[in-house]
Rosetta silent file (secondary structure, phi, psi, omega in degrees, C-alpha in Angstrom):
SEQUENCE: MTGQVKFRKKLTRLQFRQFIADHAPAVVVMEACGSASYWAREISRLGHSVKLIAPQYVRPFVKRQKNDMADAEAIVIAAQRPEMRFVEPKTEEQQARAALFRARERLVHQRTELVNALRGLLYEFGQVLPQGIAQIKRVSALLDDPACDLPTLVQDECRDLLAQISEKTARIEARTRLAKQLAEQTDTARRLQTMPGVGPLTALAIEAFGPTMETFRRGWGWSRASIHREARIGLAGSRRPVRRISGGC
SCORE:     score description
SCORE:     0.000 S_00000001
   1 L     0.000   99.375 -176.476  126.345   59.178   82.546 S_00000001
   2 L   -89.751  -21.072 -177.844  127.656   59.448   78.982 S_00000001
   3 L    82.122    7.379  179.098  124.383   60.382   77.271 S_00000001
   4 L   -72.820  131.393 -177.914  124.771   57.666   74.649 S_00000001
   5 L   -74.691  123.658  178.584  121.391   56.556   73.253 S_00000001
   6 L  -105.106  -31.413  176.909  120.764   52.851   73.922 S_00000001
   7 L  -163.074  158.345  175.262  117.083   52.629   73.001 S_00000001
   8 L  -125.012  119.463 -177.936  114.055   54.718   72.157 S_00000001
   9 L  -136.529  141.399  173.726  110.740   53.596   73.588 S_00000001
  10 L  -105.815  115.565 -171.821  107.323   55.175   73.914 S_00000001
  11 L  -122.105  146.980  169.287  105.764   53.909   77.143 S_00000001
  12 L   -77.601  174.909 -179.797  102.524   54.415   79.011 S_00000001
  13 H   -63.237  -41.885  179.174  102.698   55.236   82.716 S_00000001
  14 H   -66.579  -41.148  178.139  102.123   51.607   83.710 S_00000001
  15 H   -65.786  -37.097  179.171  104.695   50.395   81.189 S_00000001
  16 H   -64.720  -41.748  178.977  107.166   53.011   82.394 S_00000001
  17 H   -61.346  -43.413  179.323  106.815   51.866   85.997 S_00000001
  18 H   -68.296  -37.485  178.923  107.461   48.253   84.990 S_00000001
  19 H   -62.435  -43.866  178.994  110.356   49.280   82.739 S_00000001
  20 H   -66.235  -38.287 -179.652  112.028   51.142   85.586 S_00000001
  21 H   -65.237  -34.999 -178.054  111.435   48.239   87.985 S_00000001
  22 H   -83.796  -14.656 -175.267  113.110   45.781   85.595 S_00000001
  23 L   -83.897  149.208  177.011  116.047   48.076   84.798 S_00000001
  24 L   -66.089  154.004 -179.705  119.340   47.938   86.673 S_00000001
  25 L   -52.234  131.183 -176.407  120.003   50.799   89.119 S_00000001
  26 L  -150.683  176.000  175.106  120.777   53.959   87.167 S_00000001
  27 E   -92.329  120.327 -179.586  120.599   57.741   87.279 S_00000001
  28 E  -108.149  120.852 -179.031  117.151   58.935   86.181 S_00000001
  29 E  -112.468  130.974 -179.590  116.913   62.597   85.182 S_00000001
  30 E  -134.482  158.978  172.951  113.548   64.308   84.730 S_00000001
  31 E   -78.216  142.139 -176.215  112.198   67.773   84.209 S_00000001
  32 L   -78.428   77.476  178.625  110.688   69.253   87.385 S_00000001
  33 L   -95.928 -169.113 -175.598  107.055   69.205   86.282 S_00000001
  34 L   -60.884  -40.295 -177.621  103.906   68.834   88.387 S_00000001
  35 L   -98.648    9.481 -174.686  104.195   65.087   88.989 S_00000001
  36 H   -63.015  -41.120 -178.359  108.012   64.970   89.082 S_00000001
  37 H   -65.513  -38.072  177.616  108.269   64.707   92.871 S_00000001
  38 H   -62.149  -48.697 -179.006  105.817   61.799   92.936 S_00000001
  39 H   -68.288  -31.589  176.998  107.719   59.891   90.271 S_00000001
  40 H   -62.559  -41.855  178.281  111.036   60.736   91.923 S_00000001
  41 H   -66.579  -42.425 -179.100  109.845   59.085   95.124 S_00000001
  42 H   -65.048  -43.329 -178.512  108.489   56.058   93.252 S_00000001
  43 H   -69.230  -36.751  178.832  111.654   55.598   91.194 S_00000001
  44 H   -63.247  -35.184  178.680  113.885   56.030   94.251 S_00000001
  45 H   -64.589  -22.683 -179.701  112.029   53.178   95.978 S_00000001
  46 L   -89.591    5.835  174.214  113.072   50.952   93.071 S_00000001
  47 L    96.256    8.160 -179.500  116.764   51.600   93.764 S_00000001
  48 L   -96.746  161.458  174.317  117.505   54.338   91.242 S_00000001
  49 E  -100.695  125.700 -173.491  119.081   57.754   91.767 S_00000001
  50 E  -112.236  135.829  174.465  116.760   60.566   90.646 S_00000001
  51 E  -128.706  137.596  178.418  117.677   64.113   89.630 S_00000001
  52 E  -113.845  139.362  179.149  115.235   66.867   88.688 S_00000001
  53 E  -119.408  135.326  177.347  116.057   69.853   86.491 S_00000001
  54 L   -63.261  140.571 -177.121  114.058   73.087   86.388 S_00000001
  55 H   -55.636  -35.743 -178.078  112.326   73.579   82.987 S_00000001
  56 H   -67.362  -19.728  177.317  114.074   76.910   82.358 S_00000001
  57 H   -87.690  -17.091  179.128  117.444   75.119   82.485 S_00000001
  58 H   -88.757  -34.488 -172.480  116.307   72.473   79.973 S_00000001
  59 H   -54.349  -40.082 -178.998  114.750   74.808   77.411 S_00000001
  60 H   -64.039  -16.721 -176.013  118.054   76.140   75.934 S_00000001
  61 H   -98.348    2.836  176.095  119.085   72.597   74.966 S_00000001
  62 L   -77.155  117.020 -171.366  115.979   71.783   72.893 S_00000001
  63 L   -87.230  -23.512 -175.081  117.374   71.602   69.351 S_00000001
  64 L  -139.630 -161.660 -178.009  114.181   71.314   67.334 S_00000001
  65 L   -56.205  138.197 -174.452  110.422   71.509   67.626 S_00000001
  66 L   -69.313  122.125  172.513  109.306   70.843   71.190 S_00000001
  67 L  -155.776  176.848 -175.559  108.008   67.312   71.746 S_00000001
  68 H   -60.283  -40.891 -178.190  108.572   64.497   74.221 S_00000001
  69 H   -68.416  -41.932  178.998  111.535   63.038   72.335 S_00000001
  70 H   -66.980  -37.626  178.319  113.257   66.403   71.914 S_00000001
  71 H   -64.665  -41.505 -179.763  112.632   67.218   75.573 S_00000001
  72 H   -62.168  -42.438  178.396  114.132   63.893   76.691 S_00000001
  73 H   -64.560  -41.080  179.954  117.268   64.531   74.645 S_00000001
  74 H   -65.876  -36.365  179.078  117.554   68.085   76.024 S_00000001
  75 H   -64.138  -41.785  179.207  117.198   66.808   79.602 S_00000001
  76 H   -64.082  -43.699 -179.641  120.067   64.362   79.105 S_00000001
  77 H   -64.064  -43.658 -179.534  122.299   67.058   77.608 S_00000001
  78 H   -64.392  -37.382 -178.036  121.470   69.499   80.397 S_00000001
  79 H   -65.975  -23.789 -178.346  122.131   66.888   83.095 S_00000001
  80 L   -83.634   -8.205  179.745  125.688   66.390   81.816 S_00000001
  81 L   -70.102  128.665 -176.500  126.598   70.038   82.316 S_00000001
  82 L   -65.646  -25.240 -177.927  128.998   70.274   85.275 S_00000001
  83 L   -94.181    5.788 -175.983  127.481   73.561   86.469 S_00000001
  84 L   -65.859  138.495  176.043  123.886   72.312   86.322 S_00000001
  85 L  -105.456  132.056 -176.597  121.776   72.843   89.436 S_00000001
  86 L  -104.518  157.425 -178.880  119.233   70.197   90.276 S_00000001
  87 E   -98.096  134.015  178.492  115.927   70.486   92.118 S_00000001
  88 L   -77.452  126.018  178.744  115.378   68.536   95.303 S_00000001
  89 L   -61.150  145.190  179.057  112.197   66.378   95.058 S_00000001
  90 L   -81.302  148.490  173.490  109.448   67.320   97.472 S_00000001
  91 L   -80.688  167.573  177.971  108.268   64.959  100.176 S_00000001
  92 H   -62.122  -37.445 -179.889  104.629   63.959  100.454 S_00000001
  93 H   -64.980  -41.602  178.810  104.277   66.195  103.510 S_00000001
  94 H   -64.357  -42.317  179.561  105.657   69.219  101.648 S_00000001
  95 H   -65.796  -36.211  178.594  103.323   68.646   98.719 S_00000001
  96 H   -65.573  -42.180  178.180  100.353   68.278  101.070 S_00000001
  97 H   -66.113  -37.705  177.242  101.183   71.593  102.774 S_00000001
  98 H   -63.446  -38.362  178.017  101.584   73.243   99.376 S_00000001
  99 H   -63.639  -40.352  177.683   98.138   71.940   98.385 S_00000001
 100 H   -63.432  -43.676 -179.020   96.652   73.466  101.544 S_00000001
 101 H   -64.419  -43.040  179.318   98.333   76.812  100.853 S_00000001
 102 H   -65.076  -37.364  178.919   97.133   76.855   97.222 S_00000001
 103 H   -62.614  -43.195  178.365   93.597   75.957   98.315 S_00000001
 104 H   -63.700  -43.639  179.300   93.544   78.893  100.721 S_00000001
 105 H   -63.704  -37.908  178.341   94.885   81.267   98.072 S_00000001
 106 H   -62.917  -42.450  178.428   92.272   80.028   95.592 S_00000001
 107 H   -64.830  -37.963  178.075   89.488   80.726   98.104 S_00000001
 108 H   -62.430  -43.465  178.960   90.885   84.212   98.761 S_00000001
 109 H   -64.358  -40.861  179.204   90.816   84.978   95.018 S_00000001
 110 H   -64.835  -40.788  177.827   87.263   83.652   94.728 S_00000001
 111 H   -65.210  -40.818  177.922   86.129   85.784   97.675 S_00000001
 112 H   -60.935  -39.070  177.465   87.811   88.850   96.177 S_00000001
 113 H   -62.691  -41.295  178.914   85.923   88.225   92.934 S_00000001
 114 H   -66.927  -41.458  178.413   82.626   88.065   94.837 S_00000001
 115 H   -62.219  -42.256  179.102   83.407   91.258   96.777 S_00000001
 116 H   -65.374  -37.129  177.032   84.233   93.085   93.545 S_00000001
 117 H   -64.114  -40.441  178.745   80.990   91.848   91.990 S_00000001
 118 H   -66.419  -43.913  178.744   79.066   93.167   94.985 S_00000001
 119 H   -62.670  -40.303  179.177   80.842   96.534   94.889 S_00000001
 120 H   -65.354  -39.918  179.377   80.184   96.814   91.153 S_00000001
 121 H   -64.290  -44.720  179.176   76.496   96.037   91.564 S_00000001
 122 H   -66.735  -34.803 -179.449   76.050   98.647   94.296 S_00000001
 123 H   -62.894  -33.728  179.131   78.043  101.188   92.290 S_00000001
 124 H   -64.079  -22.274 -179.818   75.527  100.903   89.444 S_00000001
 125 L  -111.413   24.441  172.517   72.864  102.159   91.852 S_00000001
 126 L    81.510    8.435  179.812   74.887  104.992   93.330 S_00000001
 127 L  -102.892  110.357 -177.016   76.171  103.154   96.405 S_00000001
 128 L   -95.256  120.069 -179.241   79.967  103.477   96.625 S_00000001
 129 L  -109.625  121.683  178.302   81.604  100.818   98.794 S_00000001
 130 L   -60.490  159.354  177.935   85.298  101.266   99.746 S_00000001
 131 L   -70.234  154.510  176.869   87.723   98.461   99.026 S_00000001
 132 L   116.312  139.014 -178.968   88.450   95.844  101.661 S_00000001
 133 H   -65.964  -24.792 -178.843   86.702   92.831  103.113 S_00000001
 134 H   -68.854  -18.121 -178.698   86.035   94.773  106.328 S_00000001
 135 H   -80.346   -4.458 -177.876   83.630   97.048  104.431 S_00000001
 136 H   -62.920  -30.107 -179.821   81.190   94.194  103.852 S_00000001
 137 H   -60.988  -29.081  179.238   79.446   95.015  107.146 S_00000001
 138 H   -67.057  -30.857  178.440   78.317   98.298  105.611 S_00000001
 139 H   -68.981  -43.555  177.781   76.400   96.394  102.946 S_00000001
 140 H   -59.955  -42.976  178.130   74.498   94.397  105.539 S_00000001
 141 H   -63.967  -37.149  179.009   73.620   97.607  107.372 S_00000001
 142 H   -64.791  -43.787 -178.440   72.503   99.172  104.098 S_00000001
 143 H   -69.887  -30.728 -179.779   70.202   96.270  103.239 S_00000001
 144 H   -82.279  -10.020 -179.531   68.709   96.176  106.742 S_00000001
 145 L   -72.233  124.041  179.271   67.953   99.889  106.679 S_00000001
 146 L   -59.377  -24.125 -178.677   64.176  100.446  106.204 S_00000001
 147 L   -85.684    4.968 -178.871   64.998  103.515  104.118 S_00000001
 148 L   -63.185  125.583 -177.288   66.974  101.460  101.576 S_00000001
 149 L  -103.309   14.753  177.897   65.734  102.409   98.100 S_00000001
 150 L   -70.890  144.435  176.716   67.456   99.627   96.166 S_00000001
 151 L   -58.090  152.010 -177.132   65.160   97.491   93.975 S_00000001
 152 H   -59.280  -41.381  179.765   64.032   94.237   95.545 S_00000001
 153 H   -62.603  -38.113  179.490   65.852   92.142   92.939 S_00000001
 154 H   -68.706  -40.872  177.571   69.082   94.012   93.632 S_00000001
 155 H   -61.796  -42.543  178.789   68.697   93.537   97.378 S_00000001
 156 H   -63.187  -40.463  179.359   68.139   89.811   96.900 S_00000001
 157 H   -66.163  -39.443  178.080   71.225   89.577   94.687 S_00000001
 158 H   -63.618  -41.729  178.909   73.298   91.472   97.265 S_00000001
 159 H   -65.503  -36.065  177.364   72.166   89.128  100.030 S_00000001
 160 H   -65.831  -42.160  177.431   73.072   86.138   97.885 S_00000001
 161 H   -64.455  -39.349  178.233   76.557   87.564   97.266 S_00000001
 162 H   -63.528  -38.255  178.328   76.935   88.255  100.986 S_00000001
 163 H   -65.176  -40.118  178.413   76.025   84.636  101.768 S_00000001
 164 H   -67.170  -39.702  178.502   78.659   83.390   99.300 S_00000001
 165 H   -64.397  -41.256  178.511   81.274   85.745  100.750 S_00000001
 166 H   -62.523  -40.251  179.378   80.466   84.534  104.263 S_00000001
 167 H   -66.158  -41.615  177.647   80.835   80.910  103.156 S_00000001
 168 H   -64.313  -40.375 -179.420   84.199   81.620  101.516 S_00000001
 169 H   -62.158  -41.841  179.096   85.376   83.488  104.619 S_00000001
 170 H   -62.674  -40.282  179.948   84.533   80.535  106.865 S_00000001
 171 H   -70.746  -35.877  176.741   86.492   78.161  104.617 S_00000001
 172 H   -64.709  -44.705 -179.427   89.456   80.559  104.471 S_00000001
 173 H   -64.125  -36.486  178.206   89.523   80.878  108.251 S_00000001
 174 H   -64.391  -42.620  178.836   89.391   77.085  108.653 S_00000001
 175 H   -71.535  -30.716  176.424   92.397   76.638  106.369 S_00000001
 176 H   -65.109  -43.960  178.039   94.214   79.491  108.093 S_00000001
 177 H   -62.187  -42.012  179.499   93.818   77.772  111.467 S_00000001
 178 H   -65.471  -40.448  179.366   95.040   74.489  109.998 S_00000001
 179 H   -63.087  -40.032  178.803   98.036   76.208  108.364 S_00000001
 180 H   -65.350  -37.593  177.394   99.007   77.811  111.672 S_00000001
 181 H   -65.141  -42.524  179.581   98.834   74.429  113.393 S_00000001
 182 H   -66.546  -34.011 -179.390  101.036   72.847  110.724 S_00000001
 183 H   -66.149  -21.960  178.453  103.521   75.722  110.985 S_00000001
 184 L   -88.368   -7.511 -175.157  104.071   74.810  114.635 S_00000001
 185 L   -95.032  -16.445 -178.409  104.744   71.151  113.845 S_00000001
 186 L  -109.551  141.601 -178.076  107.848   71.510  111.660 S_00000001
 187 H   -65.606  -38.627 -179.120  111.229   72.685  112.898 S_00000001
 188 H   -62.807  -46.690 -179.407  111.912   74.712  109.735 S_00000001
 189 H   -64.988  -37.092  178.582  108.671   76.680  109.992 S_00000001
 190 H   -65.320  -42.080  179.719  109.219   77.343  113.693 S_00000001
 191 H   -67.953  -35.490  178.636  112.722   78.686  113.092 S_00000001
 192 H   -63.983  -33.003 -178.508  111.514   80.862  110.218 S_00000001
 193 L   -72.118  -10.994  175.354  108.949   82.482  112.520 S_00000001
 194 L   -77.979  -10.148  178.590  111.747   83.769  114.732 S_00000001
 195 L   -82.976  142.437  178.975  112.663   86.184  111.914 S_00000001
 196 L   -60.591  132.328  176.224  111.045   89.647  112.033 S_00000001
 197 L    85.448   -1.448 -179.513  108.027   89.898  109.759 S_00000001
 198 L  -104.702  113.071  178.595  107.675   86.147  109.143 S_00000001
 199 L   -99.143 -174.869 -176.951  104.394   84.715  110.394 S_00000001
 200 H   -63.500  -38.365 -179.266  103.019   81.162  110.307 S_00000001
 201 H   -68.306  -44.034  178.052  101.547   81.417  106.791 S_00000001
 202 H   -64.670  -41.296  179.201  104.746   82.808  105.278 S_00000001
 203 H   -63.129  -42.380  179.614  106.848   80.235  107.132 S_00000001
 204 H   -65.397  -39.230  179.901  104.638   77.398  105.938 S_00000001
 205 H   -65.211  -43.101  179.063  104.785   78.659  102.345 S_00000001
 206 H   -64.344  -41.799 -179.301  108.591   78.880  102.378 S_00000001
 207 H   -66.087  -33.733 -176.881  108.864   75.419  103.924 S_00000001
 208 H   -84.018  -36.264 -172.609  106.466   73.937  101.348 S_00000001
 209 H  -104.598  -30.098 -173.226  107.625   75.743   98.194 S_00000001
 210 L   -72.653  147.117  176.069  111.205   76.846   98.809 S_00000001
 211 L   -70.834  157.490 -179.633  114.181   74.718   97.745 S_00000001
 212 L   -72.006  141.959 -177.517  116.371   73.184  100.424 S_00000001
 213 H   -65.792  -26.981 -176.418  119.340   75.294  101.500 S_00000001
 214 H   -63.918  -19.379 -178.420  121.716   72.318  101.261 S_00000001
 215 H   -82.970   -0.927 -177.797  121.550   72.445   97.452 S_00000001
 216 L  -123.960  146.714  178.479  123.210   75.899   97.366 S_00000001
 217 L   -83.398  -26.625 -177.894  126.682   77.035   98.317 S_00000001
 218 L  -133.844  158.905 -179.150  125.582   80.573   99.216 S_00000001
 219 H   -65.805  -33.232 -178.135  122.456   82.210  100.543 S_00000001
 220 H   -68.143  -25.876  176.658  121.972   84.410   97.482 S_00000001
 221 H   -64.942  -42.107  176.438  121.673   81.303   95.314 S_00000001
 222 H   -64.115  -40.359 -178.580  118.667   80.175   97.330 S_00000001
 223 H   -62.948  -43.931 -179.254  117.219   83.690   97.112 S_00000001
 224 H   -66.668  -39.683 -179.926  117.499   83.841   93.321 S_00000001
 225 H   -68.729  -22.148 -176.011  116.002   80.378   92.905 S_00000001
 226 H   -92.994   -7.110 -174.440  113.080   81.346   95.139 S_00000001
 227 H   -59.668  -48.168 -177.345  112.082   84.568   93.372 S_00000001
 228 H   -68.935  -29.382  176.460  109.651   82.939   90.930 S_00000001
 229 H   -69.555  -41.756  179.817  108.178   80.808   93.723 S_00000001
 230 H   -61.865  -40.630 -179.372  107.652   83.886   95.908 S_00000001
 231 H   -64.050  -37.630 -179.225  105.914   85.690   93.083 S_00000001
 232 H   -68.380  -38.168 -173.651  103.548   82.755   92.554 S_00000001
 233 H   -98.768    5.366  172.676  102.546   82.419   96.201 S_00000001
 234 L    81.894   21.683  179.599  102.356   86.139   96.947 S_00000001
 235 L   -90.152  -21.080 -177.422  105.361   86.495   99.256 S_00000001
 236 L  -109.097  135.108  176.714  107.232   88.984   97.087 S_00000001
 237 L   -77.115  174.082  179.904  105.966   92.431   96.262 S_00000001
 238 L   -64.639  136.380 -179.576  106.159   93.981   92.832 S_00000001
 239 L   -95.560    8.205  175.431  109.726   94.697   91.756 S_00000001
 240 L  -142.030  148.402 -177.910  108.708   97.482   89.429 S_00000001
 241 L   -64.432  144.731  179.390  106.462  100.510   89.980 S_00000001
 242 L  -103.026  124.976  179.124  102.840  100.125   88.937 S_00000001
 243 L   -88.510  126.329  179.176  101.343  102.986   87.008 S_00000001
 244 L  -110.793  121.566 -177.388   97.729  103.697   87.879 S_00000001
 245 L  -123.208  128.410  175.790   95.777  105.727   85.336 S_00000001
 246 L  -115.974  142.039 -178.858   92.168  106.770   85.741 S_00000001
 247 L   164.214 -171.569 -179.328   90.164  108.261   82.942 S_00000001
 248 L  -156.630  169.166  178.735   87.834  107.418   80.132 S_00000001
 249 L  -140.943    0.000    0.000   87.328  107.747   76.454 S_00000001
């Protein structure tokens, strides 16, 4: 791979697939974007060797304003670096498990938003509800109390929020059960669960999002490469103290 420019072409996705199919076997280097693993699998089936580079390793080699042509040139330059580390493409199974994990996390965030909306509404009428999903039962008891002095419209809104929270909880629990089943089906996830503090959800997340150990010479290399993934999926706690200030102006 010399990096010498042989042609410049702007292709659609269909044209790119045909271009790759007609081209002699070569090394194809791409930036590890959202669809990179899919295209890596497709290109590999056509007899090519595919390498993926993390975007943060490509960015220093962009010489001018960021665009597709400048990015392509930067990817080629970065791929020629002898110390460059490449990303292993994900399998379809890994991507499917990652989709399940993200779906569950999205539902958790949506439920948290609904709980906060309910707590805020009750707070406006002097009803203070502690944090935590387990405190939702207190709202149901409050609404069922004959002595409840909340306006009818507020009670109806609270019941509607409770119904939405219940629906989100059922969907979260369904995905949790499925995730636990999947965590028992892969050897990597089963071995990870033998470590103290690692449960089925954490094991499944590491198996779906974490890079393969074979691409690193030492364990700390895998750890450093996984930090940003852990932060995204909620496996790593804050690495700096959080200042909490209460007050008003």
